[in-house]
Each structure stands twice: as structure tokens, then as C-alpha cells.
Amino acid sequence: MKNFHPTGNCPVRDVLSRLGDKWSMLVLTTLSANGTMRFSDIHKTIDDISQRMLTVTLRTLESDGLVHRKVYPEVPPRVEYCLTEMGTTLMPHIQNLVDWALGHMDEILTSRETVKG
Amino acid sequence: MKNFHPTGNCPVRDVLSRLGDKWSMLVLTTLSANGTMRFSDIHKTIDDISQRMLTVTLRTLESDGLVHRKVYPEVPPRVEYCLTEMGTTLMPHIQNLVDWALGHMDEILTSRETVKG
DNA sequence: CTGTATCCCATACGATACTG
DNA sequence: CAGTATCGTATGGGATACAG
């Protein structure tokens, strides 16, 4: 029987759990669609994310090497974000998931109403 | 500027947030690899999931129409789970994500250590 | 403009005990 | 065997205020 979780730390679980948080995929998708963006532009595009969570999410993505952060030494400060090369290679897979979700959400919603809960 | 979150309920967010919980992808992957499985078999395969969370996860996946649940009227009870047709169509995309994670986890771990936190 | 710091809450999850 | 029920905890994330 096939098993997918070596006892101890499973790197696959670790990586996927990051993408599974509330905002990562959305931030990545937004950057993928719009290219380089300022902090405030991302915030305007995803307007229901809190400032705190946008910062936290971007920092995590940067730490993982999926997003690049560039600070311009200006006043007022300007910070631009864009996907790294690795981040770019991830996007087609996320897009496939999004497309699948779009294509099956009706069936899923129907199932939720149908299945006696 | 492209936006991906219609105000109000975004079905894509809704669907993806389910997959992003702690155990759903792992349960789906396990069922995909092993075919039909009894509750206890899944539990043995994913041995660090609690009985409660395995039940909750399977019920959610069933409600969404991704997993099928069959109860045999026996004593002691026997319950078997397998992917539905819709669940099967989702698996290649999850597998792509897993493969990506496997292929890039070294780079990600290195990045985490490198980026000054 | 781009953050940090602090506080607070909802809920996801685990541990344990119990049941048909 | 395959669950429920109950409780406790950890933490993800929002609101707000403040700072460089």
C-alpha cells in the first residue's frame, strides 16, 4: 500500500501547506497576471486582504523564493513585487487548479446541496 | 488591472480553500494511489491523522462530490471509500502540484535559509 | 507609502472517552 | 470497525494604532 508521508518532516506537505493558506495563491495569481506591482497596487487589487496579511503573505513567498521584493530608496518609499523564475514555473499548475475549480464548481455546489448532511 | 475575487462569494476561493486544509490532498492522493479503501486502511496509511479529522475530511470530500462512501450493512461495520469520477479528474492537477513541490523543495529550503529573515 | 506592533477572536485540529 | 461527543489548545487572521 502506497504511503505519502515519511514520518517526521514531509517536504511536500510543508510546501503545499504554504500554498494552502488563505492568500498565497491569490497573491501569486495576481502577480502572474499583472507582472511587477507595488504593494499598494496589490492591496487595491485584493481589496479584502488586511494590510498585515498582505505583508505576511508576501514575506513568506519571498522567503520561499517565489516572489522577488525590490525596495527603491525613495521618500515616500516604493516597493515592487514580482514573481521569481521559480514562482513563474509554479503558476501553470495553480492555473490548472483554478480552471478545474471554475469548471467543476457548479457540480460541487450541487453536490453539497444534494448529499444529505 | 486583472482582478480575481468578485466581491461576495468567490467560488474558486471556496473550492480551493477546501483543498488547502491540512488533510484533504493527502486523503485524495492516498485514495488515488490505492483505489477503494476501508476507513481503517486509510487511517493506517495516514497514521498521524486523528480519527476525528479523518472522519471530518472524508465527510467534506464526500459532500463536495469528490469521494464516494459505501456502507456495508455488516457487523462489525465495513465502510469503503473511493474517488468519484469528478475526484478522479482533479487528481492529475494535484499530482502536478506534488511533483512541482518535490522538484523544487530543495530550492525552497535553500531560499528559506538564505533570505535574511 | 510601506510597513510594525498589539490585541483579540474564530476555528481548525488533537486527545480522549464513549457507542452501535 | 467506524464512527460521535466533548473538551482544550494552538494559531491563522482581522482591526486598530502607530512609525520611518
PDB file of C-alpha atoms (C1' of nucleotides) in Angstrom:
ATOM      1  CA  MET A   1       0.000   0.000   0.000  1.00  0.00           C
ATOM      2  CA  LYS A   2       1.388   3.338  -1.046  1.00  0.00           C
ATOM      3  CA  ASN A   3       2.180   5.880   1.593  1.00  0.00           C
ATOM      4  CA  PHE A   4       2.965   9.559   1.081  1.00  0.00           C
ATOM      5  CA  HIS A   5       4.139  10.887   4.402  1.00  0.00           C
ATOM      6  CA  PRO A   6       7.509   9.803   5.618  1.00  0.00           C
ATOM      7  CA  THR A   7       7.423  10.062   9.352  1.00  0.00           C
ATOM      8  CA  GLY A   8       8.933  13.262  10.555  1.00  0.00           C
ATOM      9  CA  ASN A   9       9.073  16.181   8.187  1.00  0.00           C
ATOM     10  CA  CYS A  10       7.465  15.711   4.815  1.00  0.00           C
ATOM     11  CA  PRO A  11       8.733  18.442   2.486  1.00  0.00           C
ATOM     12  CA  VAL A  12       5.828  18.016   0.107  1.00  0.00           C
ATOM     13  CA  ARG A  13       3.355  18.590   2.906  1.00  0.00           C
ATOM     14  CA  ASP A  14       5.383  21.538   4.031  1.00  0.00           C
ATOM     15  CA  VAL A  15       5.456  23.216   0.630  1.00  0.00           C
ATOM     16  CA  LEU A  16       1.814  22.557  -0.135  1.00  0.00           C
ATOM     17  CA  SER A  17       0.630  23.733   3.250  1.00  0.00           C
ATOM     18  CA  ARG A  18       2.084  27.150   2.461  1.00  0.00           C
ATOM     19  CA  LEU A  19       0.155  27.422  -0.768  1.00  0.00           C
ATOM     20  CA  GLY A  20      -2.928  26.314   1.083  1.00  0.00           C
ATOM     21  CA  ASP A  21      -3.171  29.341   3.309  1.00  0.00           C
ATOM     22  CA  LYS A  22      -5.823  31.955   2.752  1.00  0.00           C
ATOM     23  CA  TRP A  23      -3.989  34.371   0.451  1.00  0.00           C
ATOM     24  CA  SER A  24      -0.865  32.865  -1.169  1.00  0.00           C
ATOM     25  CA  MET A  25      -2.451  31.527  -4.329  1.00  0.00           C
ATOM     26  CA  LEU A  26      -4.396  34.730  -4.813  1.00  0.00           C
ATOM     27  CA  VAL A  27      -1.311  36.901  -4.448  1.00  0.00           C
ATOM     28  CA  LEU A  28       0.653  34.681  -6.810  1.00  0.00           C
ATOM     29  CA  THR A  29      -2.145  34.704  -9.374  1.00  0.00           C
ATOM     30  CA  THR A  30      -2.431  38.475  -9.134  1.00  0.00           C
ATOM     31  CA  LEU A  31       1.293  38.966  -9.665  1.00  0.00           C
ATOM     32  CA  SER A  32       1.282  36.472 -12.502  1.00  0.00           C
ATOM     33  CA  ALA A  33      -1.482  38.320 -14.308  1.00  0.00           C
ATOM     34  CA  ASN A  34      -0.203  41.854 -13.759  1.00  0.00           C
ATOM     35  CA  GLY A  35       3.576  41.489 -13.668  1.00  0.00           C
ATOM     36  CA  THR A  36       5.511  43.782 -11.368  1.00  0.00           C
ATOM     37  CA  MET A  37       3.295  45.548  -8.853  1.00  0.00           C
ATOM     38  CA  ARG A  38       3.684  47.944  -5.961  1.00  0.00           C
ATOM     39  CA  PHE A  39       2.459  46.988  -2.528  1.00  0.00           C
ATOM     40  CA  SER A  40      -0.450  49.376  -2.762  1.00  0.00           C
ATOM     41  CA  ASP A  41      -1.440  48.081  -6.185  1.00  0.00           C
ATOM     42  CA  ILE A  42      -1.641  44.519  -4.907  1.00  0.00           C
ATOM     43  CA  HIS A  43      -3.675  45.776  -1.984  1.00  0.00           C
ATOM     44  CA  LYS A  44      -6.083  47.606  -4.272  1.00  0.00           C
ATOM     45  CA  THR A  45      -6.464  44.521  -6.461  1.00  0.00           C
ATOM     46  CA  ILE A  46      -7.075  42.214  -3.490  1.00  0.00           C
ATOM     47  CA  ASP A  47      -9.078  44.689  -1.525  1.00  0.00           C
ATOM     48  CA  ASP A  48     -10.350  42.391   1.194  1.00  0.00           C
ATOM     49  CA  ILE A  49      -6.939  41.328   2.458  1.00  0.00           C
ATOM     50  CA  SER A  50      -5.716  43.110   5.565  1.00  0.00           C
ATOM     51  CA  GLN A  51      -2.515  45.094   5.347  1.00  0.00           C
ATOM     52  CA  ARG A  52      -0.983  42.793   7.901  1.00  0.00           C
ATOM     53  CA  MET A  53      -1.791  39.622   5.985  1.00  0.00           C
ATOM     54  CA  LEU A  54      -0.594  41.058   2.692  1.00  0.00           C
ATOM     55  CA  THR A  55       2.751  41.810   4.311  1.00  0.00           C
ATOM     56  CA  VAL A  56       2.947  38.413   5.994  1.00  0.00           C
ATOM     57  CA  THR A  57       1.984  36.564   2.813  1.00  0.00           C
ATOM     58  CA  LEU A  58       4.473  38.458   0.655  1.00  0.00           C
ATOM     59  CA  ARG A  59       7.246  37.897   3.197  1.00  0.00           C
ATOM     60  CA  THR A  60       6.586  34.163   3.260  1.00  0.00           C
ATOM     61  CA  LEU A  61       6.501  33.946  -0.524  1.00  0.00           C
ATOM     62  CA  GLU A  62       9.719  35.926  -0.672  1.00  0.00           C
ATOM     63  CA  SER A  63      11.337  33.679   1.898  1.00  0.00           C
ATOM     64  CA  ASP A  64      10.358  30.632  -0.144  1.00  0.00           C
ATOM     65  CA  GLY A  65      11.879  32.199  -3.246  1.00  0.00           C
ATOM     66  CA  LEU A  66       8.620  32.501  -5.163  1.00  0.00           C
ATOM     67  CA  VAL A  67       8.380  36.284  -5.123  1.00  0.00           C
ATOM     68  CA  HIS A  68      11.036  38.955  -5.522  1.00  0.00           C
ATOM     69  CA  ARG A  69      10.935  42.163  -3.476  1.00  0.00           C
ATOM     70  CA  LYS A  70      12.668  45.322  -4.653  1.00  0.00           C
ATOM     71  CA  VAL A  71      12.909  48.413  -2.465  1.00  0.00           C
ATOM     72  CA  TYR A  72      13.559  51.791  -4.024  1.00  0.00           C
ATOM     73  CA  PRO A  73      15.304  54.205  -1.657  1.00  0.00           C
ATOM     74  CA  GLU A  74      12.834  56.987  -2.137  1.00  0.00           C
ATOM     75  CA  VAL A  75      10.586  59.106   0.008  1.00  0.00           C
ATOM     76  CA  PRO A  76       7.840  58.132   0.183  1.00  0.00           C
ATOM     77  CA  PRO A  77       9.086  54.556  -0.111  1.00  0.00           C
ATOM     78  CA  ARG A  78       8.336  52.456  -3.162  1.00  0.00           C
ATOM     79  CA  VAL A  79       8.439  48.654  -3.065  1.00  0.00           C
ATOM     80  CA  GLU A  80       7.792  46.470  -6.068  1.00  0.00           C
ATOM     81  CA  TYR A  81       6.994  42.779  -6.158  1.00  0.00           C
ATOM     82  CA  CYS A  82       7.187  40.273  -8.972  1.00  0.00           C
ATOM     83  CA  LEU A  83       7.364  36.520  -9.446  1.00  0.00           C
ATOM     84  CA  THR A  84      10.763  34.888  -9.424  1.00  0.00           C
ATOM     85  CA  GLU A  85      11.711  32.375 -12.062  1.00  0.00           C
ATOM     86  CA  MET A  86      10.733  29.552  -9.710  1.00  0.00           C
ATOM     87  CA  GLY A  87       7.463  31.277  -8.936  1.00  0.00           C
ATOM     88  CA  THR A  88       6.760  31.506 -12.633  1.00  0.00           C
ATOM     89  CA  THR A  89       7.229  27.758 -13.072  1.00  0.00           C
ATOM     90  CA  LEU A  90       4.605  27.156 -10.397  1.00  0.00           C
ATOM     91  CA  MET A  91       1.915  29.272 -11.990  1.00  0.00           C
ATOM     92  CA  PRO A  92       0.718  26.901 -14.748  1.00  0.00           C
ATOM     93  CA  HIS A  93      -0.077  24.286 -12.106  1.00  0.00           C
ATOM     94  CA  ILE A  94      -2.004  26.756  -9.992  1.00  0.00           C
ATOM     95  CA  GLN A  95      -3.811  27.963 -13.080  1.00  0.00           C
ATOM     96  CA  ASN A  96      -4.800  24.383 -13.865  1.00  0.00           C
ATOM     97  CA  LEU A  97      -6.259  24.062 -10.386  1.00  0.00           C
ATOM     98  CA  VAL A  98      -8.158  27.328 -10.762  1.00  0.00           C
ATOM     99  CA  ASP A  99      -9.504  26.235 -14.135  1.00  0.00           C
ATOM    100  CA  TRP A 100     -10.572  22.919 -12.676  1.00  0.00           C
ATOM    101  CA  ALA A 101     -12.328  24.717  -9.827  1.00  0.00           C
ATOM    102  CA  LEU A 102     -14.101  27.009 -12.286  1.00  0.00           C
ATOM    103  CA  GLY A 103     -15.161  24.082 -14.424  1.00  0.00           C
ATOM    104  CA  HIS A 104     -16.491  21.986 -11.554  1.00  0.00           C
ATOM    105  CA  MET A 105     -17.809  24.457  -9.024  1.00  0.00           C
ATOM    106  CA  ASP A 106     -21.396  24.060 -10.220  1.00  0.00           C
ATOM    107  CA  GLU A 107     -21.164  20.308  -9.790  1.00  0.00           C
ATOM    108  CA  ILE A 108     -19.597  20.769  -6.365  1.00  0.00           C
ATOM    109  CA  LEU A 109     -22.224  23.227  -5.176  1.00  0.00           C
ATOM    110  CA  THR A 110     -24.965  20.928  -6.414  1.00  0.00           C
ATOM    111  CA  SER A 111     -23.349  18.022  -4.610  1.00  0.00           C
ATOM    112  CA  ARG A 112     -23.230  19.946  -1.357  1.00  0.00           C
ATOM    113  CA  GLU A 113     -26.943  20.612  -1.538  1.00  0.00           C
ATOM    114  CA  THR A 114     -27.773  17.092  -2.626  1.00  0.00           C
ATOM    115  CA  VAL A 115     -25.759  14.975  -0.220  1.00  0.00           C
ATOM    116  CA  LYS A 116     -27.785  14.531   2.901  1.00  0.00           C
ATOM    117  CA  GLY A 117     -25.734  16.222   5.590  1.00  0.00           C
TER     118      GLY A 117
ATOM    119  CA  MET B   1      -5.601  45.512 -13.898  1.00  0.00           C
ATOM    120  CA  LYS B   2      -6.827  41.972 -13.565  1.00  0.00           C
ATOM    121  CA  ASN B   3      -8.768  41.012 -10.506  1.00  0.00           C
ATOM    122  CA  PHE B   4      -9.688  37.514  -9.340  1.00  0.00           C
ATOM    123  CA  HIS B   5     -12.084  37.906  -6.496  1.00  0.00           C
ATOM    124  CA  PRO B   6     -15.544  39.108  -7.299  1.00  0.00           C
ATOM    125  CA  THR B   7     -16.842  40.760  -4.191  1.00  0.00           C
ATOM    126  CA  GLY B   8     -19.021  38.476  -2.204  1.00  0.00           C
ATOM    127  CA  ASN B   9     -18.598  34.767  -2.640  1.00  0.00           C
ATOM    128  CA  CYS B  10     -15.835  33.650  -4.926  1.00  0.00           C
ATOM    129  CA  PRO B  11     -16.431  30.001  -5.831  1.00  0.00           C
ATOM    130  CA  VAL B  12     -12.847  29.473  -6.847  1.00  0.00           C
ATOM    131  CA  ARG B  13     -11.632  30.646  -3.465  1.00  0.00           C
ATOM    132  CA  ASP B  14     -14.225  28.461  -1.833  1.00  0.00           C
ATOM    133  CA  VAL B  15     -13.229  25.311  -3.693  1.00  0.00           C
ATOM    134  CA  LEU B  16      -9.510  25.855  -3.326  1.00  0.00           C
ATOM    135  CA  SER B  17      -9.756  26.671   0.364  1.00  0.00           C
ATOM    136  CA  ARG B  18     -11.157  23.198   0.941  1.00  0.00           C
ATOM    137  CA  LEU B  19      -8.227  21.540  -0.760  1.00  0.00           C
ATOM    138  CA  GLY B  20      -5.928  23.733   1.262  1.00  0.00           C
ATOM    139  CA  ASP B  21      -6.826  22.266   4.612  1.00  0.00           C
ATOM    140  CA  LYS B  22      -4.431  20.019   6.426  1.00  0.00           C
ATOM    141  CA  TRP B  23      -5.535  16.610   5.159  1.00  0.00           C
ATOM    142  CA  SER B  24      -7.698  16.761   2.015  1.00  0.00           C
ATOM    143  CA  MET B  25      -4.951  16.492  -0.581  1.00  0.00           C
ATOM    144  CA  LEU B  26      -3.299  13.699   1.344  1.00  0.00           C
ATOM    145  CA  VAL B  27      -6.513  11.691   1.602  1.00  0.00           C
ATOM    146  CA  LEU B  28      -7.264  12.221  -2.081  1.00  0.00           C
ATOM    147  CA  THR B  29      -3.743  11.200  -3.069  1.00  0.00           C
ATOM    148  CA  THR B  30      -3.940   8.109  -0.905  1.00  0.00           C
ATOM    149  CA  LEU B  31      -7.259   7.038  -2.412  1.00  0.00           C
ATOM    150  CA  SER B  32      -5.978   7.790  -5.887  1.00  0.00           C
ATOM    151  CA  ALA B  33      -2.953   5.571  -5.401  1.00  0.00           C
ATOM    152  CA  ASN B  34      -4.692   2.687  -3.664  1.00  0.00           C
ATOM    153  CA  GLY B  35      -8.180   2.661  -5.133  1.00  0.00           C
ATOM    154  CA  THR B  36     -11.034   1.618  -2.863  1.00  0.00           C
ATOM    155  CA  MET B  37     -10.059   1.576   0.800  1.00  0.00           C
ATOM    156  CA  ARG B  38     -11.707   0.910   4.120  1.00  0.00           C
ATOM    157  CA  PHE B  39     -11.706   3.592   6.790  1.00  0.00           C
ATOM    158  CA  SER B  40      -9.146   1.703   8.848  1.00  0.00           C
ATOM    159  CA  ASP B  41      -6.878   1.229   5.851  1.00  0.00           C
ATOM    160  CA  ILE B  42      -6.779   4.947   5.155  1.00  0.00           C
ATOM    161  CA  HIS B  43      -6.086   5.537   8.810  1.00  0.00           C
ATOM    162  CA  LYS B  44      -3.228   3.062   8.798  1.00  0.00           C
ATOM    163  CA  THR B  45      -1.770   4.676   5.667  1.00  0.00           C
ATOM    164  CA  ILE B  46      -2.040   8.184   7.066  1.00  0.00           C
ATOM    165  CA  ASP B  47      -1.127   7.232  10.583  1.00  0.00           C
ATOM    166  CA  ASP B  48      -0.701  10.704  12.043  1.00  0.00           C
ATOM    167  CA  ILE B  49      -4.212  11.884  11.288  1.00  0.00           C
ATOM    168  CA  SER B  50      -6.648  11.748  14.183  1.00  0.00           C
ATOM    169  CA  GLN B  51      -9.739   9.608  13.833  1.00  0.00           C
ATOM    170  CA  ARG B  52     -11.852  12.704  14.157  1.00  0.00           C
ATOM    171  CA  MET B  53     -10.073  14.594  11.369  1.00  0.00           C
ATOM    172  CA  LEU B  54     -10.144  11.592   9.055  1.00  0.00           C
ATOM    173  CA  THR B  55     -13.907  11.416   9.515  1.00  0.00           C
ATOM    174  CA  VAL B  56     -14.362  15.164   9.067  1.00  0.00           C
ATOM    175  CA  THR B  57     -12.139  15.261   5.980  1.00  0.00           C
ATOM    176  CA  LEU B  58     -13.860  12.313   4.337  1.00  0.00           C
ATOM    177  CA  ARG B  59     -17.298  13.770   5.056  1.00  0.00           C
ATOM    178  CA  THR B  60     -16.333  17.081   3.478  1.00  0.00           C
ATOM    179  CA  LEU B  61     -14.861  15.398   0.419  1.00  0.00           C
ATOM    180  CA  GLU B  62     -17.999  13.292   0.142  1.00  0.00           C
ATOM    181  CA  SER B  63     -20.204  16.347   0.460  1.00  0.00           C
ATOM    182  CA  ASP B  64     -18.263  18.048  -2.324  1.00  0.00           C
ATOM    183  CA  GLY B  65     -18.713  15.001  -4.528  1.00  0.00           C
ATOM    184  CA  LEU B  66     -15.031  14.127  -4.712  1.00  0.00           C
ATOM    185  CA  VAL B  67     -15.190  10.906  -2.716  1.00  0.00           C
ATOM    186  CA  HIS B  68     -17.775   8.139  -2.649  1.00  0.00           C
ATOM    187  CA  ARG B  69     -18.750   6.408   0.597  1.00  0.00           C
ATOM    188  CA  LYS B  70     -20.237   2.918   0.628  1.00  0.00           C
ATOM    189  CA  VAL B  71     -21.550   1.326   3.807  1.00  0.00           C
ATOM    190  CA  TYR B  72     -21.926  -2.427   4.032  1.00  0.00           C
ATOM    191  CA  PRO B  73     -24.649  -3.500   6.457  1.00  0.00           C
ATOM    192  CA  GLU B  74     -22.452  -5.901   8.357  1.00  0.00           C
ATOM    193  CA  VAL B  75     -21.327  -6.435  11.913  1.00  0.00           C
ATOM    194  CA  PRO B  76     -18.753  -5.228  12.555  1.00  0.00           C
ATOM    195  CA  PRO B  77     -19.427  -2.415  10.094  1.00  0.00           C
ATOM    196  CA  ARG B  78     -17.451  -2.052   6.911  1.00  0.00           C
ATOM    197  CA  VAL B  79     -17.218   1.265   5.057  1.00  0.00           C
ATOM    198  CA  GLU B  80     -15.319   1.730   1.834  1.00  0.00           C
ATOM    199  CA  TYR B  81     -14.181   4.941   0.207  1.00  0.00           C
ATOM    200  CA  CYS B  82     -13.104   5.671  -3.334  1.00  0.00           C
ATOM    201  CA  LEU B  83     -12.725   8.648  -5.639  1.00  0.00           C
ATOM    202  CA  THR B  84     -15.734   9.712  -7.670  1.00  0.00           C
ATOM    203  CA  GLU B  85     -15.401  10.477 -11.347  1.00  0.00           C
ATOM    204  CA  MET B  86     -15.067  14.175 -10.551  1.00  0.00           C
ATOM    205  CA  GLY B  87     -12.477  13.413  -7.895  1.00  0.00           C
ATOM    206  CA  THR B  88     -10.527  11.428 -10.451  1.00  0.00           C
ATOM    207  CA  THR B  89     -10.438  14.380 -12.841  1.00  0.00           C
ATOM    208  CA  LEU B  90      -8.902  16.507 -10.096  1.00  0.00           C
ATOM    209  CA  MET B  91      -6.041  14.164  -9.339  1.00  0.00           C
ATOM    210  CA  PRO B  92      -3.707  14.942 -12.262  1.00  0.00           C
ATOM    211  CA  HIS B  93      -3.647  18.599 -11.215  1.00  0.00           C
ATOM    212  CA  ILE B  94      -2.872  17.733  -7.607  1.00  0.00           C
ATOM    213  CA  GLN B  95      -0.210  15.315  -8.794  1.00  0.00           C
ATOM    214  CA  ASN B  96       1.352  18.097 -10.854  1.00  0.00           C
ATOM    215  CA  LEU B  97       1.498  20.265  -7.769  1.00  0.00           C
ATOM    216  CA  VAL B  98       3.060  17.456  -5.745  1.00  0.00           C
ATOM    217  CA  ASP B  99       5.616  16.825  -8.463  1.00  0.00           C
ATOM    218  CA  TRP B 100       6.427  20.525  -8.600  1.00  0.00           C
ATOM    219  CA  ALA B 101       6.855  20.580  -4.833  1.00  0.00           C
ATOM    220  CA  LEU B 102       9.141  17.552  -4.984  1.00  0.00           C
ATOM    221  CA  GLY B 103      11.200  19.099  -7.746  1.00  0.00           C
ATOM    222  CA  HIS B 104      11.619  22.474  -6.077  1.00  0.00           C
ATOM    223  CA  MET B 105      11.707  21.749  -2.367  1.00  0.00           C
ATOM    224  CA  ASP B 106      15.493  21.838  -2.240  1.00  0.00           C
ATOM    225  CA  GLU B 107      15.493  25.255  -3.850  1.00  0.00           C
ATOM    226  CA  ILE B 108      12.765  26.422  -1.483  1.00  0.00           C
ATOM    227  CA  LEU B 109      14.549  25.155   1.620  1.00  0.00           C
ATOM    228  CA  THR B 110      17.755  26.786   0.473  1.00  0.00           C
ATOM    229  CA  SER B 111      15.915  30.021  -0.142  1.00  0.00           C
ATOM    230  CA  ARG B 112      14.444  29.983   3.350  1.00  0.00           C
ATOM    231  CA  GLU B 113      17.888  29.686   4.864  1.00  0.00           C
ATOM    232  CA  THR B 114      19.400  32.271   2.542  1.00  0.00           C
ATOM    233  CA  VAL B 115      16.860  35.081   2.689  1.00  0.00           C
ATOM    234  CA  LYS B 116      17.683  37.195   5.671  1.00  0.00           C
ATOM    235  CA  GLY B 117      14.671  36.923   7.943  1.00  0.00           C
TER     236      GLY B 117
ATOM    237  C1'  DC C   1       3.627  54.597   1.002  1.00  0.00           C
ATOM    238  C1'  DT C   2       5.005  50.572   3.259  1.00  0.00           C
ATOM    239  C1'  DG C   3       5.209  48.730   6.664  1.00  0.00           C
ATOM    240  C1'  DT C   4       5.204  47.011  12.593  1.00  0.00           C
ATOM    241  C1'  DA C   5       3.124  46.220  16.996  1.00  0.00           C
ATOM    242  C1'  DT C   6      -0.564  44.840  19.736  1.00  0.00           C
ATOM    243  C1'  DC C   7      -4.711  42.881  20.901  1.00  0.00           C
ATOM    244  C1'  DC C   8      -8.441  39.800  20.146  1.00  0.00           C
ATOM    245  C1'  DC C   9     -11.323  36.260  18.275  1.00  0.00           C
ATOM    246  C1'  DA C  10     -12.915  32.343  15.466  1.00  0.00           C
ATOM    247  C1'  DT C  11     -11.942  27.971  14.290  1.00  0.00           C
ATOM    248  C1'  DA C  12      -9.113  24.168  12.891  1.00  0.00           C
ATOM    249  C1'  DC C  13      -7.207  20.476  14.961  1.00  0.00           C
ATOM    250  C1'  DG C  14      -5.758  16.937  18.514  1.00  0.00           C
ATOM    251  C1'  DA C  15      -6.684  13.937  22.673  1.00  0.00           C
ATOM    252  C1'  DT C  16      -9.640  11.291  24.969  1.00  0.00           C
ATOM    253  C1'  DA C  17     -13.692   8.857  26.101  1.00  0.00           C
ATOM    254  C1'  DC C  18     -17.714   6.650  24.678  1.00  0.00           C
ATOM    255  C1'  DT C  19     -21.220   3.899  21.315  1.00  0.00           C
ATOM    256  C1'  DG C  20     -23.951   0.850  17.853  1.00  0.00           C
TER     257       DG C  20
ATOM    258  C1'  DC D   1     -14.909  -1.303  12.912  1.00  0.00           C
ATOM    259  C1'  DA D   2     -16.299   3.104  12.253  1.00  0.00           C
ATOM    260  C1'  DG D   3     -17.638   6.361  13.974  1.00  0.00           C
ATOM    261  C1'  DT D   4     -19.668  10.731  17.863  1.00  0.00           C
ATOM    262  C1'  DA D   5     -19.246  13.776  21.636  1.00  0.00           C
ATOM    263  C1'  DT D   6     -16.721  16.750  24.359  1.00  0.00           C
ATOM    264  C1'  DC D   7     -13.103  19.474  25.701  1.00  0.00           C
ATOM    265  C1'  DG D   8      -8.733  22.029  25.382  1.00  0.00           C
ATOM    266  C1'  DT D   9      -5.266  24.345  22.780  1.00  0.00           C
ATOM    267  C1'  DA D  10      -2.746  26.448  19.033  1.00  0.00           C
ATOM    268  C1'  DT D  11      -2.791  29.574  15.524  1.00  0.00           C
ATOM    269  C1'  DG D  12      -4.406  31.972  11.477  1.00  0.00           C
ATOM    270  C1'  DG D  13      -6.038  36.108  10.604  1.00  0.00           C
ATOM    271  C1'  DG D  14      -8.747  40.759  11.361  1.00  0.00           C
ATOM    272  C1'  DA D  15      -8.923  45.526  13.485  1.00  0.00           C
ATOM    273  C1'  DT D  16      -6.644  49.188  15.037  1.00  0.00           C
ATOM    274  C1'  DA D  17      -2.985  52.190  16.142  1.00  0.00           C
ATOM    275  C1'  DC D  18       1.469  53.743  15.352  1.00  0.00           C
ATOM    276  C1'  DA D  19       6.209  54.573  12.753  1.00  0.00           C
ATOM    277  C1'  DG D  20      10.044  55.649   9.269  1.00  0.00           C
TER     278       DG D  20
END
